[in-house]
Amino acid sequence: MADGMDLFAYNVNHGATLVAMLRQPRREPSAVLESEAESLQSAKTLNTTAGGESVAEKAAEMVVDKTDETTKVTAEPAASNNEVPVELECDQCDNSLDSKCRKCGCFTCGGKDDEAHTLACDECGYYYHMRCLAVPLKEVPEGDWYCDLCRNDPNDIVIGETKLDLSKSRKSKMPSATTKREWGGGKSCAGMSKSCTVVPSNHIGSIPGVRVGQSWRFRIQVSESGVHRPPVGGIAGGSTTPAMSIVLAGGYPEDDDHGEEFYYTGSGGYDLSGNKRQAKAQSFDQELVRGNRSLALSCAAPVDEINGAVATDWKQSSPVRVCRSYKLAKMHPEFAPKEGVRYDGLYRLVKYWREKGVSGFYVWRYFFRRDDPEPAPWTEEGKQNIERLGLFMYESEDDGMTAKAKGKTPAKSAGTAEAHKRAKIQRTYVPSPELAEMIRLDKQNIRLWTQIGANTYTSESAYLEALSEGELMCPICQELVQQPCTTPCGHNICAPCLRTSMKKYGIICPMCRCDISSMGLADSVHLHMNQNLVTILKALIPSYGLSWDSKFQVACMQRALRTGITVEE
């Protein structure tokens, strides 16, 4: 790596292969040689004089020859840098001038002649005749010189903040690197480039900043937004937790959509092994496991694995986020989007049961009813709300660039393109006056809010994303900061993470290593939580702090009663 650079200064893409080269130190003289050099140096620096002449001057005039089985040391008065010339005996040829040796002679031919045109590698220390090199040299090079085994190609060294040159890689020589065929016709094999950090992955309810009518071109982008996390599966949930979200794509013939209400068929029943992932007919019964069971857990009724159940009060069922895919248009075009995937709001489960499907095998069916304050996107009121909010189909920045590089026009309708253009130019998210007043009171994060306010955001979701993935991401756990503590240097860190860091590394900031002892007692875990920042995050994210706020307040009261000291957290 370049001087002053670390690994984070390089723009390395996901899946890239790095080759690290470690420079080894030179071989040092033996212990006997070091002792001889130290004794000679001490004799030169001795301040005692003999007969008006210093011992150091006498030692400089002497030539000390001492030869034993391992070492020969010679002191010359002409050494200007006070270094002792050293000659080591070769353990392979005993310094014989007649025998060839690759250790003390030329590493290529083993010869020991023509010392005037013999080069020593500054890395490995081996000798080379200038005539024996792969590219023979006629003149002695100036400065450092490295042999072919130690020399690095400057083109393979990545300078800070630059990308790797893959033009000579093995991948660039494969046929797939230059093929013109479009494999998949979309993002079927694309991986996630980011993840939602505004709320946890098991969050139930609406996602802050995502409004009804928001749409995405690809399923992978829906997963990145946090609305529906699985990039392929239709049900988000496990066997022990209620379902968080589902996607209506018309995958089963039993699906029946009426907009405000719909009948959803559970997952399973298709043989997806081997090369049968495009199976058209159900081949076995569905079971109430995994995603199917998570839907049953969201119903306000005990789980019945045989007959199903009906909610005692469907309003008390767990809310489920519902998205509709353009694939649903083949069955219910009046409620399906024309393209991409659209978020249609929260629904609650009324009942679920087991019955025989069209194929003759048993399926689990679920009856949902809409319960969202925002209007449905297919209604006139919903269309006006989408226009008022400036919602448009989300497309990542590289989608248009990829299409242009192929000489094609991005596949989107004229209405979507116009809405996208209008939102990009006119729509800008501005915090409400109440939120702006809360931000003004947060004096500890003046630098943060000034930097955030200097940028423009097309939606509330983009605003929250900039906060959760920027200054309000804890540098230790890499999540949205919880129980935030703002250090005197202006960094926001989770209180539990900061306590752990203080125990291991001392009372210093994990980001910039400045002293933060003013935040609390040096030997205590009593840290001052930034209540102004908590108020702002609760206003932006209604579910923020639900997992720790009540426990934190109880702990503060108990500590105050036990110690008699009230700590302002």
Coordinates of C-alpha atoms in Angstrom, one line a residue:
M1 CA 0.0 0.0 0.0
A2 CA 1.1 3.6 -0.6
D3 CA 2.6 5.6 2.2
G4 CA 0.1 6.9 4.6
M5 CA -2.7 4.7 3.2
D6 CA -4.7 2.0 4.9
L7 CA -7.1 -0.7 3.5
F8 CA -10.1 1.7 3.8
A9 CA -8.5 4.2 1.4
Y10 CA -8.8 1.8 -1.5
N11 CA -11.9 1.4 -3.6
V12 CA -12.1 -2.4 -3.6
N13 CA -15.2 -3.9 -5.1
H14 CA -17.1 -6.8 -3.5
G15 CA -15.6 -10.1 -4.6
A16 CA -12.3 -8.6 -5.7
T17 CA -9.1 -10.7 -5.1
L18 CA -6.1 -8.9 -3.4
V19 CA -2.6 -10.1 -3.4
A20 CA -0.6 -8.9 -0.4
M21 CA 3.2 -8.8 -0.6
L22 CA 5.2 -8.6 2.7
R23 CA 8.7 -7.1 2.6
Q24 CA 11.0 -9.2 4.6
P25 CA 13.9 -7.7 6.6
R26 CA 17.5 -8.3 5.6
R27 CA 19.5 -11.0 7.2
E28 CA 21.4 -9.6 10.1
P29 CA 25.0 -10.6 11.0
S30 CA 25.6 -13.3 13.6
A31 CA 25.9 -12.7 17.3
V32 CA 29.7 -13.0 17.2
L33 CA 29.9 -10.3 14.5
E34 CA 27.6 -8.0 16.5
S35 CA 29.7 -8.3 19.6
E36 CA 32.9 -7.6 17.6
A37 CA 31.3 -4.5 16.0
E38 CA 30.1 -3.2 19.4
S39 CA 33.5 -3.6 21.0
L40 CA 35.2 -1.7 18.2
Q41 CA 32.6 1.1 18.3
S42 CA 33.0 1.4 22.1
A43 CA 36.8 1.7 21.6
K44 CA 36.3 4.5 19.1
T45 CA 33.9 6.5 21.3
L46 CA 36.0 6.1 24.5
N47 CA 36.9 9.6 25.8
T48 CA 40.0 8.4 27.7
T49 CA 43.3 9.5 26.0
A50 CA 46.7 7.8 26.2
G51 CA 49.9 9.9 25.7
G52 CA 47.9 13.0 24.4
E53 CA 46.2 10.9 21.7
S54 CA 42.7 9.5 22.1
V55 CA 42.1 5.8 22.0
A56 CA 39.5 6.4 19.3
E57 CA 42.1 8.0 17.0
K58 CA 44.5 5.1 17.7
A59 CA 41.7 2.6 16.9
A60 CA 41.1 4.3 13.6
E61 CA 44.7 3.8 12.6
M62 CA 44.7 0.2 13.4
V63 CA 43.6 -2.6 11.3
V64 CA 42.2 -5.4 13.3
D65 CA 42.2 -8.8 11.7
K66 CA 40.5 -11.4 13.7
T67 CA 39.6 -14.7 12.0
D68 CA 37.9 -17.6 13.5
E69 CA 35.7 -20.4 12.3
T70 CA 32.7 -18.2 11.5
T71 CA 33.7 -14.5 11.2
K72 CA 36.3 -12.2 9.7
V73 CA 36.1 -8.5 10.8
T74 CA 38.3 -5.7 9.2
A75 CA 38.4 -2.1 10.5
E76 CA 39.5 0.4 8.0
P77 CA 40.3 4.1 8.9
A78 CA 38.6 5.3 5.7
A79 CA 35.1 4.3 6.8
S80 CA 33.2 7.6 6.7
N81 CA 29.9 6.3 8.0
N82 CA 31.5 4.5 11.1
E83 CA 30.3 1.1 9.7
V84 CA 32.5 -1.9 9.9
P85 CA 33.0 -3.8 6.6
V86 CA 32.0 -7.4 7.1
E87 CA 32.9 -10.4 5.1
L88 CA 31.1 -13.6 5.9
E89 CA 32.4 -17.0 5.0
C90 CA 30.2 -19.0 2.6
D91 CA 29.1 -22.3 4.2
Q92 CA 28.7 -23.9 0.7
C93 CA 32.0 -23.2 -1.0
D94 CA 34.2 -21.8 1.8
N95 CA 34.8 -18.7 -0.3
S96 CA 36.7 -20.7 -2.9
L97 CA 37.4 -18.6 -6.0
D98 CA 37.6 -21.6 -8.3
S99 CA 34.2 -23.2 -7.5
K100 CA 30.9 -21.8 -8.7
C101 CA 28.4 -20.9 -6.0
R102 CA 25.0 -19.3 -6.4
K103 CA 25.1 -18.0 -2.8
C104 CA 28.3 -15.9 -2.8
G105 CA 28.6 -15.6 -6.6
C106 CA 26.2 -14.8 -9.4
F107 CA 22.8 -16.3 -8.6
T108 CA 22.3 -17.1 -12.3
C109 CA 25.6 -18.7 -13.4
G110 CA 27.4 -19.1 -10.0
G111 CA 30.5 -17.3 -11.3
K112 CA 32.6 -15.0 -9.1
D113 CA 34.4 -13.0 -11.8
D114 CA 33.9 -9.4 -13.1
E115 CA 33.1 -7.9 -9.7
A116 CA 33.0 -4.4 -11.3
H117 CA 29.9 -5.4 -13.3
T118 CA 28.2 -7.5 -10.5
L119 CA 25.0 -6.1 -8.9
A120 CA 23.6 -6.9 -5.5
C121 CA 19.8 -7.0 -5.1
D122 CA 18.6 -4.5 -2.4
E123 CA 15.8 -6.9 -1.4
C124 CA 17.2 -10.5 -1.2
G125 CA 21.0 -9.6 -1.2
Y126 CA 22.0 -12.1 -3.9
Y127 CA 24.5 -11.1 -6.6
Y128 CA 23.9 -11.0 -10.4
H129 CA 26.2 -10.4 -13.3
M130 CA 24.9 -7.6 -15.5
R131 CA 25.4 -9.9 -18.5
C132 CA 23.3 -12.7 -16.9
L133 CA 20.2 -10.7 -16.4
A134 CA 17.1 -11.4 -18.5
V135 CA 17.6 -8.0 -19.9
P136 CA 21.4 -7.4 -19.8
L137 CA 22.6 -4.0 -18.6
K138 CA 25.5 -2.1 -19.9
E139 CA 25.7 0.5 -17.2
V140 CA 25.4 0.2 -13.4
P141 CA 21.9 1.6 -12.5
E142 CA 21.6 4.5 -10.1
G143 CA 19.8 4.2 -6.8
D144 CA 18.2 1.0 -5.5
W145 CA 18.2 -2.1 -7.8
Y146 CA 16.0 -5.2 -7.5
C147 CA 16.3 -8.5 -9.2
D148 CA 13.5 -10.0 -11.3
L149 CA 12.3 -12.1 -8.4
C150 CA 12.0 -9.1 -6.1
R151 CA 10.9 -6.4 -8.5
N152 CA 7.2 -5.4 -8.5
D153 CA 5.4 -4.2 -11.5
P154 CA 4.2 -0.6 -10.9
N155 CA 1.0 -1.4 -12.9
D156 CA 0.0 -4.0 -10.3
I157 CA 0.4 -1.6 -7.4
V158 CA -2.9 0.2 -6.5
I159 CA -2.6 3.8 -5.4
G160 CA -5.0 5.1 -2.7
E161 CA -8.5 5.9 -3.8
T162 CA -8.2 4.1 -7.1
K163 CA -9.7 1.0 -8.5
L164 CA -8.0 -2.3 -9.5
D165 CA -7.0 -2.7 -13.1
L166 CA -8.8 -5.9 -14.2
S167 CA -7.9 -5.6 -17.9
K168 CA -5.2 -8.3 -17.4
S169 CA -7.1 -10.5 -15.1
R170 CA -8.2 -14.1 -15.8
K171 CA -11.8 -13.0 -15.9
S172 CA -11.1 -10.6 -18.7
K173 CA -9.8 -13.5 -20.9
M174 CA -12.9 -15.6 -20.5
P175 CA -15.6 -15.6 -23.3
S176 CA -18.2 -14.3 -20.8
A177 CA -16.3 -11.0 -20.5
T178 CA -17.0 -10.1 -24.1
T179 CA -20.2 -11.9 -24.8
K180 CA -23.2 -9.9 -26.1
R181 CA -25.9 -12.2 -24.7
E182 CA -28.0 -10.8 -21.9
W183 CA -28.1 -13.5 -19.2
G184 CA -31.3 -13.3 -17.2
G185 CA -32.5 -10.1 -18.7
G186 CA -32.5 -8.3 -15.4
K187 CA -31.1 -8.5 -11.9
S188 CA -31.8 -12.1 -11.2
C189 CA -28.3 -12.8 -10.2
A190 CA -27.5 -9.5 -8.6
G191 CA -26.5 -9.2 -5.0
M192 CA -27.5 -6.6 -2.4
S193 CA -25.4 -3.5 -2.5
K194 CA -26.8 -2.1 0.8
S195 CA -29.2 -3.1 3.6
C196 CA -31.8 -1.2 5.6
T197 CA -30.3 0.0 8.9
V198 CA -33.2 2.3 9.9
V199 CA -35.1 -0.5 11.6
P200 CA -34.0 -4.1 12.6
S201 CA -34.7 -7.0 10.2
N202 CA -37.5 -8.3 12.3
H203 CA -39.4 -5.0 12.4
I204 CA -43.2 -5.3 12.2
G205 CA -45.2 -2.5 10.8
S206 CA -44.5 0.2 8.2
I207 CA -40.9 1.3 7.4
P208 CA -40.2 4.9 8.3
G209 CA -39.9 7.1 5.3
V210 CA -41.6 4.5 2.9
R211 CA -45.0 5.7 1.8
V212 CA -47.9 3.8 0.2
G213 CA -47.4 3.8 -3.5
Q214 CA -43.6 3.7 -3.5
S215 CA -42.4 1.3 -6.2
W216 CA -39.1 -0.4 -7.2
R217 CA -38.1 -1.8 -10.5
F218 CA -36.4 -5.0 -9.1
R219 CA -37.1 -7.3 -6.2
I220 CA -33.6 -6.9 -4.9
Q221 CA -34.2 -3.2 -4.4
V222 CA -37.3 -3.9 -2.3
S223 CA -35.1 -6.1 -0.1
E224 CA -32.5 -3.3 0.2
S225 CA -35.2 -0.8 1.3
G226 CA -36.3 -3.1 4.1
V227 CA -39.9 -3.4 3.0
H228 CA -39.6 -7.1 2.1
R229 CA -36.2 -8.6 3.1
P230 CA -36.2 -11.9 1.2
P231 CA -35.0 -11.3 -2.4
V232 CA -36.8 -14.3 -3.8
G233 CA -39.3 -15.7 -1.2
G234 CA -42.8 -14.4 -1.0
I235 CA -43.1 -14.5 2.8
A236 CA -40.8 -12.8 5.3
G237 CA -40.9 -14.5 8.6
G238 CA -39.8 -17.6 10.6
S239 CA -41.4 -20.5 12.4
T240 CA -41.2 -18.7 15.8
T241 CA -42.0 -15.1 14.8
P242 CA -45.0 -13.4 13.1
A243 CA -44.7 -12.6 9.4
M244 CA -43.4 -9.1 8.6
S245 CA -44.3 -8.8 4.9
I246 CA -45.5 -10.7 1.8
V247 CA -45.4 -10.2 -1.9
L248 CA -48.4 -10.9 -4.2
A249 CA -47.1 -12.2 -7.5
G250 CA -49.8 -14.7 -8.6
G251 CA -47.6 -17.7 -8.0
Y252 CA -50.6 -20.0 -7.1
P253 CA -53.9 -20.5 -9.0
E254 CA -55.7 -20.2 -5.6
D255 CA -54.7 -16.6 -5.1
D256 CA -57.6 -14.2 -5.4
D257 CA -57.2 -10.4 -5.1
H258 CA -60.0 -7.9 -4.5
G259 CA -57.8 -4.9 -3.5
E260 CA -58.9 -4.1 0.0
E261 CA -59.2 -7.8 0.7
F262 CA -57.4 -10.8 -0.8
Y263 CA -56.8 -14.5 -0.5
Y264 CA -53.2 -15.6 -0.2
T265 CA -51.8 -19.1 -0.7
G266 CA -48.9 -20.3 1.4
S267 CA -45.6 -21.5 0.2
G268 CA -44.4 -25.0 -0.7
G269 CA -45.9 -27.8 -2.7
Y270 CA -43.6 -27.4 -5.7
D271 CA -40.6 -29.6 -6.5
L272 CA -37.7 -27.2 -6.8
S273 CA -34.9 -29.7 -6.7
G274 CA -32.4 -30.2 -9.5
N275 CA -33.4 -28.3 -12.7
K276 CA -37.1 -28.1 -11.9
R277 CA -37.3 -24.6 -10.5
Q278 CA -39.8 -23.7 -13.2
A279 CA -42.3 -26.4 -12.0
K280 CA -45.8 -25.5 -13.2
A281 CA -47.9 -28.0 -11.1
Q282 CA -48.0 -28.7 -7.4
S283 CA -46.7 -32.1 -6.5
F284 CA -47.2 -32.5 -2.8
D285 CA -49.2 -31.0 0.2
Q286 CA -48.2 -27.8 1.8
E287 CA -47.2 -27.9 5.5
L288 CA -47.6 -25.3 8.3
V289 CA -43.9 -24.7 8.7
R290 CA -41.5 -21.8 8.2
G291 CA -43.2 -19.0 6.3
N292 CA -46.7 -20.6 6.5
R293 CA -46.4 -20.9 10.2
S294 CA -45.2 -17.3 10.6
L295 CA -48.4 -16.1 8.8
A296 CA -50.5 -18.2 11.3
L297 CA -48.6 -16.6 14.2
S298 CA -49.6 -13.2 13.0
C299 CA -53.3 -14.1 13.4
A300 CA -55.0 -13.0 16.7
A301 CA -55.9 -16.6 17.5
P302 CA -54.0 -19.8 18.8
V303 CA -52.2 -21.7 16.1
D304 CA -54.1 -24.7 14.8
E305 CA -52.0 -26.9 12.6
I306 CA -55.0 -29.1 11.4
N307 CA -58.0 -26.9 10.8
G308 CA -56.6 -23.4 11.0
A309 CA -58.2 -20.5 13.0
V310 CA -60.2 -17.3 12.8
A311 CA -59.1 -14.2 14.6
T312 CA -61.2 -13.2 17.6
D313 CA -60.6 -9.6 16.5
W314 CA -58.8 -9.1 13.2
K315 CA -57.8 -5.6 14.2
Q316 CA -55.6 -7.2 16.9
S317 CA -53.7 -9.4 14.4
S318 CA -50.1 -8.4 13.7
P319 CA -49.8 -6.0 10.8
V320 CA -48.2 -7.3 7.6
R321 CA -46.6 -5.2 4.9
V322 CA -48.0 -6.1 1.5
C323 CA -46.3 -5.6 -1.9
R324 CA -47.8 -6.3 -5.3
S325 CA -45.7 -7.3 -8.2
Y326 CA -46.3 -6.7 -11.9
K327 CA -46.6 -10.5 -12.3
L328 CA -50.0 -10.3 -10.6
A329 CA -51.4 -8.5 -13.7
K330 CA -52.0 -11.8 -15.4
M331 CA -54.7 -12.6 -12.8
H332 CA -55.8 -9.2 -11.4
P333 CA -54.6 -6.4 -13.6
E334 CA -56.9 -3.8 -11.9
F335 CA -54.8 -3.9 -8.7
A336 CA -51.4 -4.8 -10.0
P337 CA -48.7 -2.3 -11.0
K338 CA -47.8 -2.0 -14.6
E339 CA -44.1 -2.6 -13.8
G340 CA -41.9 -3.3 -10.9
V341 CA -43.0 -4.0 -7.3
R342 CA -45.2 -1.5 -5.4
Y343 CA -45.8 -1.1 -1.6
D344 CA -49.6 -1.1 -0.9
G345 CA -49.7 -0.6 2.9
L346 CA -50.5 -2.7 6.0
Y347 CA -53.0 -5.7 6.0
R348 CA -54.1 -7.9 8.9
L349 CA -55.0 -11.6 8.8
V350 CA -58.6 -12.4 9.4
K351 CA -58.5 -16.2 9.2
Y352 CA -56.5 -19.1 7.7
W353 CA -57.4 -22.7 6.8
R354 CA -56.3 -25.8 5.0
E355 CA -58.1 -27.1 1.9
K356 CA -57.5 -29.0 -1.3
G357 CA -56.2 -26.9 -4.2
V358 CA -56.7 -26.9 -7.9
S359 CA -54.0 -29.6 -8.3
G360 CA -55.6 -31.9 -5.8
F361 CA -53.0 -31.4 -3.1
Y362 CA -53.6 -29.5 0.1
V363 CA -52.7 -25.8 0.4
W364 CA -52.9 -23.3 3.3
R365 CA -55.0 -20.2 2.5
Y366 CA -55.0 -16.9 4.3
F367 CA -57.6 -14.1 4.1
F368 CA -56.2 -10.6 4.6
R369 CA -58.0 -7.3 5.0
R370 CA -56.4 -3.8 4.5
D371 CA -55.9 -1.6 7.6
D372 CA -53.8 1.3 6.6
P373 CA -54.5 5.1 7.1
E374 CA -53.0 6.0 3.7
P375 CA -55.3 5.5 0.7
A376 CA -54.7 2.6 -1.6
P377 CA -52.6 3.4 -4.7
W378 CA -55.1 2.2 -7.2
T379 CA -57.8 4.6 -6.0
E380 CA -58.2 8.2 -7.2
E381 CA -57.3 9.5 -3.8
G382 CA -54.2 7.3 -3.7
K383 CA -53.1 8.5 -7.1
Q384 CA -53.4 12.1 -6.0
N385 CA -51.4 11.2 -2.8
I386 CA -48.6 9.7 -4.9
E387 CA -48.6 12.8 -7.1
R388 CA -48.6 15.1 -4.0
L389 CA -45.7 13.2 -2.4
G390 CA -43.7 13.0 -5.6
L391 CA -43.3 9.3 -5.4
F392 CA -41.6 7.6 -8.4
M393 CA -40.2 4.2 -9.3
Y394 CA -36.9 3.7 -7.6
E395 CA -34.0 2.8 -9.8
S396 CA -30.4 2.6 -8.7
E397 CA -28.0 5.0 -10.3
D398 CA -26.1 2.3 -12.1
D399 CA -29.2 1.0 -13.9
G400 CA -29.4 3.9 -16.3
M401 CA -25.6 3.9 -16.8
T402 CA -25.6 0.2 -17.6
A403 CA -28.3 0.7 -20.2
K404 CA -26.5 3.6 -21.8
A405 CA -23.2 1.6 -21.9
K406 CA -25.1 -1.1 -23.9
G407 CA -26.5 1.6 -26.3
K408 CA -30.0 1.0 -25.1
T409 CA -32.8 3.1 -23.5
P410 CA -33.7 2.1 -19.9
A411 CA -36.9 0.1 -19.9
K412 CA -39.5 2.4 -18.3
S413 CA -42.7 3.9 -19.4
A414 CA -43.2 7.5 -20.4
G415 CA -45.3 8.2 -17.3
T416 CA -42.6 6.7 -15.0
A417 CA -39.8 8.6 -16.7
E418 CA -41.7 11.9 -16.5
A419 CA -42.5 11.3 -12.8
H420 CA -38.9 10.3 -12.1
K421 CA -37.6 13.5 -13.9
R422 CA -40.1 15.7 -12.1
A423 CA -39.2 14.2 -8.7
K424 CA -35.5 14.6 -9.4
I425 CA -35.9 18.3 -10.3
Q426 CA -38.7 19.6 -8.1
R427 CA -39.2 17.3 -5.1
T428 CA -36.9 18.0 -2.2
Y429 CA -37.5 16.7 1.3
V430 CA -37.5 19.5 4.0
P431 CA -37.9 18.7 7.7
S432 CA -41.1 19.9 9.3
P433 CA -40.9 23.0 11.6
E434 CA -41.3 20.8 14.7
L435 CA -38.4 18.6 13.6
A436 CA -36.3 21.6 12.7
E437 CA -36.8 23.0 16.3
M438 CA -35.7 19.6 17.8
I439 CA -32.6 19.7 15.6
R440 CA -31.8 23.3 16.8
L441 CA -31.9 22.1 20.4
D442 CA -29.3 19.4 19.7
K443 CA -26.3 21.6 20.4
Q444 CA -23.9 18.6 20.7
N445 CA -24.4 17.7 17.0
I446 CA -24.2 21.1 15.4
R447 CA -21.6 19.8 12.9
L448 CA -23.7 16.8 12.0
W449 CA -27.0 18.7 11.4
T450 CA -25.1 21.4 9.4
Q451 CA -23.7 18.8 7.1
I452 CA -27.0 17.0 6.7
G453 CA -28.8 20.3 6.0
A454 CA -26.3 21.3 3.3
N455 CA -27.4 18.3 1.1
T456 CA -30.7 17.8 -0.7
Y457 CA -32.9 14.7 -0.5
T458 CA -35.7 13.6 -2.8
S459 CA -37.7 11.8 -0.1
E460 CA -37.9 11.2 3.6
S461 CA -36.6 7.7 3.0
A462 CA -33.4 9.1 1.5
Y463 CA -33.1 11.5 4.4
L464 CA -33.3 8.6 7.0
E465 CA -30.9 6.5 4.9
A466 CA -28.3 9.3 5.0
L467 CA -28.6 9.5 8.8
S468 CA -28.6 5.7 9.6
E469 CA -25.7 5.0 7.2
G470 CA -23.7 8.1 8.0
E471 CA -23.1 10.0 11.2
L472 CA -25.7 8.2 13.2
M473 CA -24.2 4.7 12.5
C474 CA -22.4 3.4 15.5
P475 CA -18.7 2.8 14.6
I476 CA -18.6 -0.3 16.7
C477 CA -21.7 -2.3 16.0
Q478 CA -22.3 -0.7 12.5
E479 CA -26.1 -0.2 13.3
L480 CA -28.2 2.8 13.9
V481 CA -27.0 4.2 17.2
Q482 CA -29.1 3.0 20.2
Q483 CA -29.0 4.8 23.6
P484 CA -26.8 7.4 21.8
C485 CA -23.9 9.1 23.6
T486 CA -22.4 12.1 21.9
T487 CA -18.7 12.4 22.7
P488 CA -17.1 15.9 23.1
C489 CA -15.5 15.4 19.7
G490 CA -18.9 15.0 18.1
H491 CA -19.2 11.3 17.5
N492 CA -22.4 9.3 18.3
I493 CA -21.9 5.9 19.8
C494 CA -24.2 3.3 21.5
A495 CA -23.9 3.4 25.2
P496 CA -23.3 -0.4 25.6
C497 CA -20.8 -0.3 22.8
L498 CA -19.0 2.7 24.4
R499 CA -18.9 1.0 27.8
T500 CA -17.2 -2.1 26.2
S501 CA -14.7 0.1 24.4
M502 CA -13.9 2.0 27.6
K503 CA -13.2 -1.2 29.5
K504 CA -10.8 -2.5 26.9
Y505 CA -9.1 0.6 25.5
G506 CA -9.6 3.3 28.1
I507 CA -11.5 6.5 28.3
I508 CA -11.0 7.5 24.7
C509 CA -13.2 8.0 21.7
P510 CA -13.3 4.8 19.5
M511 CA -13.3 7.0 16.4
C512 CA -10.6 9.7 16.9
R513 CA -8.9 8.5 20.2
C514 CA -9.5 11.9 22.0
D515 CA -10.1 12.1 25.7
I516 CA -13.7 11.6 26.7
S517 CA -13.4 11.5 30.5
S518 CA -15.8 14.5 30.8
M519 CA -18.7 12.2 29.7
G520 CA -18.8 10.4 33.0
L521 CA -16.7 8.9 35.8
A522 CA -13.5 7.3 34.6
D523 CA -14.2 4.1 36.6
S524 CA -18.0 3.9 36.0
V525 CA -20.5 3.1 33.3
H526 CA -22.6 6.2 34.1
L527 CA -22.7 7.9 30.7
H528 CA -24.8 10.8 29.6
M529 CA -27.3 9.9 26.9
N530 CA -28.1 12.6 24.4
Q531 CA -31.8 13.0 25.0
N532 CA -32.2 15.6 22.3
L533 CA -31.0 13.1 19.7
V534 CA -33.3 10.5 21.1
T535 CA -36.3 12.8 20.7
I536 CA -35.3 13.5 17.1
L537 CA -35.0 9.9 16.2
K538 CA -38.3 9.0 17.9
A539 CA -40.0 11.7 15.8
L540 CA -38.4 10.3 12.6
I541 CA -38.8 6.6 13.5
P542 CA -41.8 5.9 15.7
S543 CA -40.5 2.4 16.8
Y544 CA -37.1 3.8 17.8
G545 CA -36.2 2.9 21.4
L546 CA -39.1 0.5 22.1
S547 CA -36.7 -2.3 23.0
W548 CA -34.6 -0.4 25.5
D549 CA -36.3 2.9 26.5
S550 CA -38.5 1.5 29.3
K551 CA -35.8 -0.8 30.6
F552 CA -33.4 2.1 30.6
Q553 CA -35.7 4.4 32.6
V554 CA -36.3 1.7 35.2
A555 CA -32.6 1.0 35.6
C556 CA -32.0 4.8 36.2
M557 CA -34.7 4.9 38.9
Q558 CA -33.3 1.8 40.6
R559 CA -29.7 3.1 40.5
A560 CA -30.9 6.5 42.0
L561 CA -32.7 4.7 44.8
R562 CA -29.8 2.5 45.6
T563 CA -27.0 5.1 45.5
G564 CA -29.0 8.3 46.3
I565 CA -27.4 9.9 43.2
T566 CA -29.5 11.0 40.2
V567 CA -27.6 10.8 37.0
E568 CA -28.9 12.9 34.1
E569 CA -28.8 10.4 31.2

